[in-house]
mmCIF file of C-alpha atoms and ligand atoms in Angstrom:
data_model
loop_
_atom_site.group_PDB
_atom_site.id
_atom_site.type_symbol
_atom_site.label_atom_id
_atom_site.label_comp_id
_atom_site.label_asym_id
_atom_site.label_seq_id
_atom_site.Cartn_x
_atom_site.Cartn_y
_atom_site.Cartn_z
ATOM 1 C CA MET A 56 0.000 0.000 0.000
ATOM 2 C CA SER A 57 1.444 3.355 -0.959
ATOM 3 C CA GLU A 58 1.178 6.212 1.443
ATOM 4 C CA PHE A 59 0.750 9.900 0.830
ATOM 5 C CA ASN A 60 4.270 11.276 0.500
ATOM 6 C CA ALA A 61 3.957 14.450 2.513
ATOM 7 C CA GLN A 62 7.469 15.568 1.706
ATOM 8 C CA GLN A 63 7.594 14.922 -2.016
ATOM 9 C CA LEU A 64 4.124 16.237 -2.615
ATOM 10 C CA ALA A 65 4.602 19.512 -0.718
ATOM 11 C CA ASN A 66 5.319 22.603 -2.793
ATOM 12 C CA LEU A 67 9.013 23.033 -3.440
ATOM 13 C CA GLY A 68 9.417 26.172 -1.343
ATOM 14 C CA ILE A 69 7.650 24.602 1.639
ATOM 15 C CA ARG A 70 9.615 21.363 1.375
ATOM 16 C CA ASN A 71 12.891 23.077 2.195
ATOM 17 C CA LEU A 72 11.504 25.314 4.903
ATOM 18 C CA SER A 73 12.909 24.986 8.401
ATOM 19 C CA PRO A 74 10.295 25.709 11.058
ATOM 20 C CA TYR A 75 10.423 29.051 12.880
ATOM 21 C CA GLN A 76 12.153 28.584 16.214
ATOM 22 C CA ALA A 77 10.276 30.567 18.815
ATOM 23 C CA GLY A 78 11.606 31.386 22.255
ATOM 24 C CA LYS A 79 11.006 28.583 24.712
ATOM 25 C CA PRO A 80 7.685 29.101 26.520
ATOM 26 C CA ILE A 81 7.819 29.397 30.303
ATOM 27 C CA GLU A 82 5.279 26.553 30.730
ATOM 28 C CA GLU A 83 7.436 24.223 28.651
ATOM 29 C CA LEU A 84 10.519 24.787 30.783
ATOM 30 C CA GLU A 85 8.431 24.374 33.934
ATOM 31 C CA ARG A 86 7.215 21.040 32.597
ATOM 32 C CA GLU A 87 10.658 19.872 31.502
ATOM 33 C CA LEU A 88 12.676 20.799 34.567
ATOM 34 C CA GLY A 89 9.987 21.057 37.214
ATOM 35 C CA ILE A 90 11.157 24.513 38.267
ATOM 36 C CA LYS A 91 9.178 27.615 39.135
ATOM 37 C CA ASN A 92 9.789 31.365 38.996
ATOM 38 C CA ILE A 93 11.167 31.230 35.516
ATOM 39 C CA VAL A 94 12.408 34.434 33.928
ATOM 40 C CA LYS A 95 11.820 34.638 30.188
ATOM 41 C CA LEU A 96 14.083 37.026 28.314
ATOM 42 C CA ALA A 97 13.790 35.257 24.984
ATOM 43 C CA SER A 98 11.195 36.859 22.746
ATOM 44 C CA ASN A 99 11.553 40.626 23.157
ATOM 45 C CA GLU A 100 8.191 40.844 24.862
ATOM 46 C CA ASN A 101 7.208 43.785 27.021
ATOM 47 C CA PRO A 102 8.133 42.929 30.625
ATOM 48 C CA LEU A 103 5.459 45.284 32.014
ATOM 49 C CA GLY A 104 2.645 42.970 30.942
ATOM 50 C CA ILE A 105 -0.520 44.428 29.455
ATOM 51 C CA SER A 106 -1.649 47.784 30.758
ATOM 52 C CA ALA A 107 -4.666 48.314 33.012
ATOM 53 C CA ARG A 108 -6.279 50.255 30.199
ATOM 54 C CA VAL A 109 -5.933 47.372 27.748
ATOM 55 C CA GLN A 110 -7.229 44.925 30.348
ATOM 56 C CA GLN A 111 -10.345 47.030 30.789
ATOM 57 C CA ALA A 112 -10.870 47.257 27.024
ATOM 58 C CA LEU A 113 -10.562 43.475 26.722
ATOM 59 C CA GLN A 114 -13.035 42.906 29.530
ATOM 60 C CA ASP A 115 -15.526 45.245 27.897
ATOM 61 C CA GLN A 116 -15.171 43.376 24.625
ATOM 62 C CA ILE A 117 -15.836 39.877 25.949
ATOM 63 C CA GLN A 118 -19.620 40.265 25.760
ATOM 64 C CA GLY A 119 -19.417 40.819 22.023
ATOM 65 C CA LEU A 120 -17.297 37.814 21.146
ATOM 66 C CA ALA A 121 -20.137 35.811 19.609
ATOM 67 C CA ARG A 122 -20.069 38.258 16.709
ATOM 68 C CA TYR A 123 -17.500 38.470 13.931
ATOM 69 C CA PRO A 124 -14.924 41.241 14.254
ATOM 70 C CA ASP A 125 -15.124 44.372 12.117
ATOM 71 C CA ALA A 126 -13.439 43.091 8.950
ATOM 72 C CA ASN A 127 -12.252 46.578 8.063
ATOM 73 C CA GLY A 128 -10.977 47.423 11.505
ATOM 74 C CA PHE A 129 -12.419 50.894 11.072
ATOM 75 C CA TYR A 130 -11.812 52.178 14.614
ATOM 76 C CA LEU A 131 -8.273 50.879 14.821
ATOM 77 C CA LYS A 132 -7.418 52.245 11.391
ATOM 78 C CA SER A 133 -8.882 55.608 12.360
ATOM 79 C CA LYS A 134 -6.737 55.661 15.476
ATOM 80 C CA ILE A 135 -3.608 54.713 13.496
ATOM 81 C CA ALA A 136 -4.417 57.316 10.835
ATOM 82 C CA ASP A 137 -4.762 59.946 13.535
ATOM 83 C CA LYS A 138 -1.662 59.039 15.436
ATOM 84 C CA PHE A 139 0.672 58.669 12.457
ATOM 85 C CA SER A 140 -0.874 61.284 10.182
ATOM 86 C CA VAL A 141 -1.722 58.901 7.366
ATOM 87 C CA GLN A 142 -4.957 58.116 5.512
ATOM 88 C CA LEU A 143 -7.223 55.182 6.296
ATOM 89 C CA ASN A 144 -6.735 53.746 2.806
ATOM 90 C CA GLN A 145 -2.974 53.496 3.358
ATOM 91 C CA ILE A 146 -3.323 51.031 6.227
ATOM 92 C CA THR A 147 -3.296 47.231 6.204
ATOM 93 C CA LEU A 148 -3.930 45.426 9.481
ATOM 94 C CA GLY A 149 -2.125 42.212 10.323
ATOM 95 C CA ASN A 150 -2.270 39.299 12.707
ATOM 96 C CA GLY A 151 1.002 40.589 14.043
ATOM 97 C CA SER A 152 3.422 42.127 11.602
ATOM 98 C CA ASN A 153 4.644 38.668 10.570
ATOM 99 C CA ASP A 154 1.285 38.353 8.859
ATOM 100 C CA ILE A 155 1.918 41.650 7.069
ATOM 101 C CA LEU A 156 5.373 40.534 5.898
ATOM 102 C CA GLU A 157 3.904 37.382 4.426
ATOM 103 C CA LEU A 158 1.012 39.256 2.806
ATOM 104 C CA ILE A 159 3.425 41.602 1.087
ATOM 105 C CA ALA A 160 5.576 38.751 -0.187
ATOM 106 C CA ARG A 161 2.574 36.805 -1.470
ATOM 107 C CA THR A 162 1.186 39.880 -3.184
ATOM 108 C CA TYR A 163 4.348 40.899 -5.029
ATOM 109 C CA VAL A 164 6.790 38.008 -5.223
ATOM 110 C CA ASN A 165 6.684 34.807 -7.282
ATOM 111 C CA ASP A 166 9.075 31.923 -7.837
ATOM 112 C CA GLN A 167 10.912 33.772 -10.605
ATOM 113 C CA HIS A 168 11.915 36.602 -8.294
ATOM 114 C CA GLU A 169 14.742 37.412 -5.928
ATOM 115 C CA VAL A 170 14.290 38.958 -2.507
ATOM 116 C CA ILE A 171 17.130 40.792 -0.793
ATOM 117 C CA TYR A 172 17.705 40.962 2.941
ATOM 118 C CA SER A 173 20.710 41.218 5.212
ATOM 119 C CA GLN A 174 22.692 38.443 6.829
ATOM 120 C CA HIS A 175 21.638 38.278 10.523
ATOM 121 C CA ALA A 176 18.291 39.919 9.661
ATOM 122 C CA PHE A 177 14.914 38.804 10.983
ATOM 123 C CA VAL A 178 14.317 35.144 10.083
ATOM 124 C CA VAL A 179 10.802 35.730 8.778
ATOM 125 C CA TYR A 180 12.277 37.357 5.636
ATOM 126 C CA PRO A 181 13.981 34.206 4.348
ATOM 127 C CA LEU A 182 11.032 32.188 5.588
ATOM 128 C CA VAL A 183 8.349 33.964 3.561
ATOM 129 C CA THR A 184 10.706 34.172 0.572
ATOM 130 C CA GLN A 185 11.373 30.447 0.557
ATOM 131 C CA ALA A 186 7.722 29.586 1.084
ATOM 132 C CA ILE A 187 6.940 31.268 -2.239
ATOM 133 C CA GLY A 188 9.810 29.486 -3.953
ATOM 134 C CA ALA A 189 11.592 32.771 -4.662
ATOM 135 C CA LYS A 190 15.341 33.116 -4.324
ATOM 136 C CA GLY A 191 16.536 34.752 -1.129
ATOM 137 C CA VAL A 192 19.681 36.856 -1.383
ATOM 138 C CA ALA A 193 21.317 37.405 2.010
ATOM 139 C CA VAL A 194 23.791 40.268 1.735
ATOM 140 C CA PRO A 195 26.757 39.932 4.119
ATOM 141 C CA ALA A 196 26.330 42.182 7.139
ATOM 142 C CA LYS A 197 28.564 45.108 7.978
ATOM 143 C CA ASN A 198 29.341 45.414 11.692
ATOM 144 C CA TYR A 199 26.406 43.044 12.300
ATOM 145 C CA GLY A 200 24.026 45.450 10.549
ATOM 146 C CA HIS A 201 22.687 46.074 7.053
ATOM 147 C CA ASP A 202 25.274 46.943 4.397
ATOM 148 C CA LEU A 203 23.052 49.207 2.337
ATOM 149 C CA ASN A 204 25.559 49.657 -0.499
ATOM 150 C CA GLY A 205 26.019 45.911 -0.616
ATOM 151 C CA MET A 206 22.258 45.530 -0.806
ATOM 152 C CA LEU A 207 22.030 47.994 -3.694
ATOM 153 C CA SER A 208 24.775 46.088 -5.503
ATOM 154 C CA ALA A 209 22.840 42.854 -5.038
ATOM 155 C CA ILE A 210 19.902 44.147 -7.095
ATOM 156 C CA THR A 211 19.419 42.232 -10.367
ATOM 157 C CA ALA A 212 16.746 42.171 -13.049
ATOM 158 C CA ARG A 213 14.944 39.564 -10.949
ATOM 159 C CA THR A 214 14.893 41.502 -7.696
ATOM 160 C CA LYS A 215 11.335 42.204 -6.603
ATOM 161 C CA MET A 216 11.559 43.035 -2.958
ATOM 162 C CA ILE A 217 13.989 44.224 -0.268
ATOM 163 C CA PHE A 218 13.474 43.764 3.457
ATOM 164 C CA ILE A 219 15.069 46.183 5.906
ATOM 165 C CA ALA A 220 14.688 45.798 9.658
ATOM 166 C CA ASN A 221 15.400 49.008 11.528
ATOM 167 C CA PRO A 222 16.346 48.424 14.304
ATOM 168 C CA ASN A 223 17.266 44.901 13.283
ATOM 169 C CA ASN A 224 16.449 41.786 15.262
ATOM 170 C CA PRO A 225 18.482 39.894 16.545
ATOM 171 C CA THR A 226 21.434 42.292 16.309
ATOM 172 C CA GLY A 227 19.768 45.523 17.475
ATOM 173 C CA THR A 228 21.685 47.508 14.860
ATOM 174 C CA PHE A 229 20.260 50.746 13.525
ATOM 175 C CA LEU A 230 20.503 52.698 10.282
ATOM 176 C CA SER A 231 20.379 56.474 10.471
ATOM 177 C CA SER A 232 17.507 58.270 8.871
ATOM 178 C CA ALA A 233 19.850 59.884 6.330
ATOM 179 C CA GLU A 234 21.458 56.680 5.083
ATOM 180 C CA LEU A 235 18.122 54.908 4.959
ATOM 181 C CA TYR A 236 16.556 57.727 2.956
ATOM 182 C CA GLN A 237 19.436 57.747 0.464
ATOM 183 C CA PHE A 238 19.076 54.006 0.095
ATOM 184 C CA ILE A 239 15.342 54.033 -0.601
ATOM 185 C CA LYS A 240 15.879 56.817 -3.124
ATOM 186 C CA GLN A 241 18.310 54.667 -5.060
ATOM 187 C CA VAL A 242 16.155 51.537 -5.213
ATOM 188 C CA PRO A 243 14.377 51.261 -8.584
ATOM 189 C CA GLN A 244 10.649 52.064 -8.295
ATOM 190 C CA HIS A 245 9.461 48.615 -9.388
ATOM 191 C CA ILE A 246 11.095 46.971 -6.356
ATOM 192 C CA VAL A 247 9.089 46.858 -3.144
ATOM 193 C CA VAL A 248 10.988 48.127 -0.106
ATOM 194 C CA VAL A 249 9.666 46.782 3.192
ATOM 195 C CA LEU A 250 10.842 48.813 6.150
ATOM 196 C CA ASP A 251 10.146 46.742 9.245
ATOM 197 C CA GLU A 252 10.100 49.055 12.251
ATOM 198 C CA ALA A 253 9.021 46.623 14.950
ATOM 199 C CA TYR A 254 11.208 48.401 17.536
ATOM 200 C CA SER A 255 10.609 51.962 16.378
ATOM 201 C CA GLU A 256 9.153 53.116 19.710
ATOM 202 C CA TYR A 257 12.418 52.358 21.518
ATOM 203 C CA VAL A 258 14.382 54.675 19.231
ATOM 204 C CA SER A 259 14.661 58.236 20.513
ATOM 205 C CA ALA A 260 12.528 60.800 18.705
ATOM 206 C CA ASP A 261 15.562 62.608 17.309
ATOM 207 C CA GLU A 262 16.991 59.433 15.769
ATOM 208 C CA ARG A 263 13.759 57.891 14.540
ATOM 209 C CA ALA A 264 13.219 58.053 10.774
ATOM 210 C CA PRO A 265 10.181 60.018 9.543
ATOM 211 C CA SER A 266 9.250 56.872 7.658
ATOM 212 C CA MET A 267 5.511 57.544 7.544
ATOM 213 C CA THR A 268 6.145 60.730 5.551
ATOM 214 C CA TRP A 269 8.463 58.833 3.200
ATOM 215 C CA VAL A 270 5.522 56.659 2.192
ATOM 216 C CA ALA A 271 3.999 59.715 0.496
ATOM 217 C CA GLU A 272 7.200 60.189 -1.455
ATOM 218 C CA PHE A 273 8.010 56.590 -2.404
ATOM 219 C CA SER A 274 5.116 54.621 -3.861
ATOM 220 C CA ASN A 275 7.147 51.388 -3.527
ATOM 221 C CA LEU A 276 7.769 51.762 0.236
ATOM 222 C CA ILE A 277 5.854 49.803 2.870
ATOM 223 C CA VAL A 278 6.424 50.529 6.552
ATOM 224 C CA SER A 279 5.417 47.820 9.009
ATOM 225 C CA ARG A 280 4.840 48.261 12.732
ATOM 226 C CA THR A 281 3.767 45.945 15.496
ATOM 227 C CA PHE A 282 1.895 46.044 18.787
ATOM 228 C CA SER A 283 3.948 43.104 20.060
ATOM 229 C CA LYS A 284 6.884 44.980 21.552
ATOM 230 C CA ALA A 285 6.586 48.440 23.146
ATOM 231 C CA TYR A 286 2.763 48.256 23.149
ATOM 232 C CA GLY A 287 2.879 44.964 25.033
ATOM 233 C CA LEU A 288 0.381 42.906 23.000
ATOM 234 C CA ALA A 289 2.508 40.029 21.673
ATOM 235 C CA GLY A 290 -0.022 37.402 22.719
ATOM 236 C CA LEU A 291 -2.897 39.108 20.935
ATOM 237 C CA ARG A 292 -1.287 39.381 17.484
ATOM 238 C CA ALA A 293 -1.622 42.873 16.103
ATOM 239 C CA GLY A 294 0.417 44.754 13.551
ATOM 240 C CA PHE A 295 -0.061 47.054 10.600
ATOM 241 C CA ALA A 296 1.496 48.357 7.429
ATOM 242 C CA VAL A 297 1.395 51.831 5.946
ATOM 243 C CA SER A 298 1.899 52.195 2.213
ATOM 244 C CA HIS A 299 0.623 53.934 -0.887
ATOM 245 C CA PRO A 300 -3.180 53.364 -1.047
ATOM 246 C CA SER A 301 -2.881 51.189 -4.148
ATOM 247 C CA ILE A 302 -0.497 48.772 -2.426
ATOM 248 C CA ALA A 303 -2.780 48.706 0.625
ATOM 249 C CA ASP A 304 -5.691 47.933 -1.701
ATOM 250 C CA TYR A 305 -3.971 44.774 -2.978
ATOM 251 C CA LEU A 306 -2.709 43.682 0.437
ATOM 252 C CA ASN A 307 -6.249 44.050 1.737
ATOM 253 C CA ARG A 308 -7.646 41.878 -1.060
ATOM 254 C CA LEU A 309 -5.382 39.012 -0.021
ATOM 255 C CA ARG A 310 -5.642 39.640 3.720
ATOM 256 C CA GLN A 311 -8.055 37.366 5.534
ATOM 257 C CA PRO A 312 -10.924 39.650 6.535
ATOM 258 C CA PHE A 313 -10.758 38.641 10.199
ATOM 259 C CA ASN A 314 -6.989 38.395 10.567
ATOM 260 C CA MET A 315 -7.257 40.674 13.591
ATOM 261 C CA ASN A 316 -9.874 39.408 16.004
ATOM 262 C CA SER A 317 -12.196 41.504 18.151
ATOM 263 C CA LEU A 318 -9.915 41.309 21.168
ATOM 264 C CA SER A 319 -6.767 42.283 19.328
ATOM 265 C CA LEU A 320 -8.583 45.147 17.611
ATOM 266 C CA CYS A 321 -9.911 46.640 20.840
ATOM 267 C CA ALA A 322 -6.631 46.062 22.672
ATOM 268 C CA ALA A 323 -4.644 47.800 19.944
ATOM 269 C CA ILE A 324 -7.016 50.775 20.045
ATOM 270 C CA ALA A 325 -6.614 51.061 23.818
ATOM 271 C CA ALA A 326 -2.845 50.635 23.552
ATOM 272 C CA LEU A 327 -2.525 53.505 21.088
ATOM 273 C CA ASP A 328 -4.286 55.733 23.622
ATOM 274 C CA ASP A 329 -2.028 54.701 26.459
ATOM 275 C CA ASP A 330 0.865 57.144 26.217
ATOM 276 C CA ASP A 331 1.848 56.579 29.855
ATOM 277 C CA TYR A 332 2.337 52.864 29.322
ATOM 278 C CA LEU A 333 4.426 53.479 26.208
ATOM 279 C CA ALA A 334 6.603 56.019 28.018
ATOM 280 C CA GLN A 335 7.005 53.625 30.930
ATOM 281 C CA SER A 336 7.971 50.795 28.557
ATOM 282 C CA VAL A 337 10.669 52.920 26.977
ATOM 283 C CA LYS A 338 11.975 54.049 30.361
ATOM 284 C CA ILE A 339 12.107 50.528 31.805
ATOM 285 C CA ASN A 340 13.920 49.468 28.660
ATOM 286 C CA GLN A 341 16.545 52.192 28.962
ATOM 287 C CA GLN A 342 17.187 51.317 32.584
ATOM 288 C CA GLY A 343 17.331 47.582 31.924
ATOM 289 C CA MET A 344 19.593 48.075 28.921
ATOM 290 C CA ALA A 345 21.999 50.088 31.089
ATOM 291 C CA GLN A 346 21.915 47.307 33.686
ATOM 292 C CA LEU A 347 22.799 44.634 31.102
ATOM 293 C CA ILE A 348 25.497 46.766 29.484
ATOM 294 C CA ASP A 349 27.022 47.474 32.863
ATOM 295 C CA PHE A 350 27.197 43.728 33.515
ATOM 296 C CA CYS A 351 28.836 43.054 30.137
ATOM 297 C CA THR A 352 31.367 45.793 30.682
ATOM 298 C CA LYS A 353 32.305 44.478 34.121
ATOM 299 C CA GLN A 354 32.614 40.927 32.773
ATOM 300 C CA GLY A 355 34.548 42.006 29.702
ATOM 301 C CA LEU A 356 31.845 40.570 27.432
ATOM 302 C CA ASN A 357 31.400 42.075 23.968
ATOM 303 C CA TYR A 358 27.889 43.053 22.976
ATOM 304 C CA ILE A 359 26.311 44.579 19.895
ATOM 305 C CA PRO A 360 25.048 48.080 20.729
ATOM 306 C CA SER A 361 21.266 47.839 20.489
ATOM 307 C CA TRP A 362 18.471 50.229 19.591
ATOM 308 C CA GLY A 363 15.827 47.647 20.486
ATOM 309 C CA ASN A 364 14.557 46.043 23.697
ATOM 310 C CA PHE A 365 17.197 43.333 23.705
ATOM 311 C CA LEU A 366 20.953 42.983 23.831
ATOM 312 C CA THR A 367 22.974 40.481 21.837
ATOM 313 C CA ILE A 368 25.983 39.382 23.827
ATOM 314 C CA GLU A 369 29.045 37.510 22.603
ATOM 315 C CA VAL A 370 29.559 34.674 25.063
ATOM 316 C CA GLY A 371 31.909 32.578 22.916
ATOM 317 C CA PRO A 372 31.876 29.061 21.442
ATOM 318 C CA GLN A 373 30.215 27.775 24.630
ATOM 319 C CA ALA A 374 27.027 29.678 23.811
ATOM 320 C CA ALA A 375 24.857 26.584 23.408
ATOM 321 C CA LEU A 376 26.076 25.202 26.729
ATOM 322 C CA ILE A 377 25.609 28.521 28.488
ATOM 323 C CA TYR A 378 22.069 28.671 27.111
ATOM 324 C CA GLN A 379 21.370 25.235 28.610
ATOM 325 C CA LYS A 380 22.878 26.190 31.951
ATOM 326 C CA LEU A 381 20.782 29.345 32.017
ATOM 327 C CA LEU A 382 17.679 27.199 31.438
ATOM 328 C CA HIS A 383 18.581 25.111 34.460
ATOM 329 C CA ALA A 384 18.934 28.323 36.438
ATOM 330 C CA GLY A 385 15.410 29.249 35.329
ATOM 331 C CA VAL A 386 16.382 31.874 32.746
ATOM 332 C CA ILE A 387 15.290 31.605 29.130
ATOM 333 C CA VAL A 388 17.323 33.611 26.618
ATOM 334 C CA ARG A 389 17.632 33.131 22.868
ATOM 335 C CA PRO A 390 20.392 31.200 21.141
ATOM 336 C CA ILE A 391 20.916 32.647 17.659
ATOM 337 C CA GLY A 392 23.021 30.074 15.843
ATOM 338 C CA ALA A 393 20.292 29.973 13.189
ATOM 339 C CA TYR A 394 21.175 33.620 12.491
ATOM 340 C CA GLU A 395 24.819 32.686 11.882
ATOM 341 C CA LEU A 396 25.697 34.047 15.309
ATOM 342 C CA PRO A 397 26.597 30.814 17.144
ATOM 343 C CA ASN A 398 28.758 32.600 19.718
ATOM 344 C CA HIS A 399 26.103 35.081 20.770
ATOM 345 C CA LEU A 400 23.007 34.956 22.935
ATOM 346 C CA ARG A 401 20.176 37.441 22.596
ATOM 347 C CA VAL A 402 18.799 38.678 25.897
ATOM 348 C CA SER A 403 15.542 40.620 26.017
ATOM 349 C CA VAL A 404 15.500 43.495 28.469
ATOM 350 C CA GLY A 405 13.291 42.605 31.412
ATOM 351 C CA LEU A 406 12.308 44.281 34.655
ATOM 352 C CA ALA A 407 15.231 45.143 36.937
ATOM 353 C CA HIS A 408 14.828 42.030 39.107
ATOM 354 C CA GLU A 409 14.519 39.785 36.048
ATOM 355 C CA ASN A 410 17.683 41.218 34.528
ATOM 356 C CA GLN A 411 19.361 40.626 37.863
ATOM 357 C CA VAL A 412 18.362 36.948 37.866
ATOM 358 C CA PHE A 413 19.998 36.644 34.441
ATOM 359 C CA ILE A 414 23.093 38.541 35.578
ATOM 360 C CA ASP A 415 23.528 36.426 38.717
ATOM 361 C CA ALA A 416 23.039 33.150 36.838
ATOM 362 C CA MET A 417 25.394 34.273 34.106
ATOM 363 C CA GLN A 418 28.021 35.270 36.644
ATOM 364 C CA ASP A 419 27.901 31.801 38.232
ATOM 365 C CA ILE A 420 28.115 30.099 34.853
ATOM 366 C CA LEU A 421 31.028 32.231 33.696
ATOM 367 C CA GLU A 422 32.926 31.595 36.913
ATOM 368 C CA ALA A 423 32.404 27.839 36.559
ATOM 369 C CA THR A 424 33.540 27.764 32.927
ATOM 370 C CA ARG A 425 36.529 30.078 33.240
HETATM 371 C C1 LIG B 706 9.139 40.969 16.803
HETATM 372 C C2 LIG B 706 9.371 41.387 15.404
HETATM 373 C C3 LIG B 706 8.311 41.595 14.535
HETATM 374 C C4 LIG B 706 6.906 41.543 15.024
HETATM 375 O O1 LIG B 706 6.338 40.350 15.044
HETATM 376 P P1 LIG B 706 4.778 40.262 15.319
HETATM 377 O O2 LIG B 706 4.321 39.299 14.302
HETATM 378 O O3 LIG B 706 4.198 41.615 15.089
HETATM 379 O O4 LIG B 706 4.641 39.804 16.709
HETATM 380 C C5 LIG B 706 8.561 42.013 13.255
HETATM 381 N N1 LIG B 706 9.802 42.244 12.838
HETATM 382 C C6 LIG B 706 10.847 42.086 13.648
HETATM 383 C C7 LIG B 706 12.194 42.412 13.150
HETATM 384 C C8 LIG B 706 10.664 41.628 14.940
HETATM 385 O O5 LIG B 706 11.707 41.444 15.742
#
C-alpha cells in the first residue's frame, strides 16, 4: 500500500523550509525541569505585561465575542491614521506584523523573483521568501548590521523586494535616517521596499526616521509596525502596514478579513491611547539596557550596541552550553546560531529584578567555565 508522500508532494518552497524557532515558553521549561519562577528574556516581549487600560478594554469586549470582528478594523485604522498622520486607505492590518510581511511577499513576489535581505536579519524574511519558492539573497552584514551599499549592488533584473529591519532583530543595529533615505531613493521604483520598524518606539525621537512621511514620497515603500513589543500585546497578534493606497488595496484583497480578532482590535485601540504605558515601557527598557550593558562591561563581554529592547551578547563558542545552563537556572534567553551568530546569545530586556536573575546566573556560569 502506498502512502501519501507528505514531503515529495509539498510545494518546493515549503519542502525546504525549516520551522520558525520561537523562544522557549515558560510553561514548557516548567514542565521539563519542574522549576518555578522562571524568567523569560527570549522573545523581546514587554516585561510590564498588558496595561490596566488594555485589560479594561478586553473585559468590555468579551460580551461581544459571539459576533464576527469588524473586517475593516475601522476604529483601529482611524486611530492609526490619527496618530501617524496617514490616511485610512494606506493602512493594512495584520495578525502581528509577521502576517503583514507574508502578505506583502505573497502579493508581489513569485518563484521567478529574488528577494534581498541582510545576513543576521529577521528570520521571517527568508522564511516567507522560501515559502513562495523565490530566491533569497542574504547580503553579508557590515558590523552586524545592514550593508546598504552591498544591498544595492545585489539588485538584479529579478529583484522584486527588499526587506530592511530598523532596528534589526536579533542584532539591534540601527541605520540612520539619512542613510536609509538615500538608500530608498536609489532603489528602482518597481522593487518593493519593506521597512520593518518593529522596535521603532524604543528609538529616541531625534533618531527615529520620519518613515511615515516617506511613504507619500516613495510609492514602492511599505512601513510595518507591530503592537507586540513596546505596546505589550505580543499574545494578541496585532500589527499594521502603511503604504501607498494602491499597495494597501492589494494587500487588503489578499488579507483574511478577520486576521485581527475583536480582542486584538480593541486592545490595539486602547494601547494607542495609552501614552503613559508606552513612556514607561521605553523608560524601563533604557534602565534595563543600562543594567545589562554594565554587567557586560564588568565581565569584559562584547555586545552589539542595540536600539531595540534586547541585547545580543558575545559569550563565545560555549554559547549553546551557556544557554542550557541558564535554562537550568530558570532563565530563558535566545540562542541565535540559526542567524549565523553561534557565539552570541540574545537577551531581552526585562524588569530590573529579572535582569538581575539573568546577571547572577550568568556570573555563576562564567565563573564555573573560566
Ligand atoms: C518581533 C518582530 C516583529 C513583530 O512580530 P509580530 O508578528 O508583530 O509579533 C517584526 N519584525 C521584527 C524584526 C521583529 O523582531
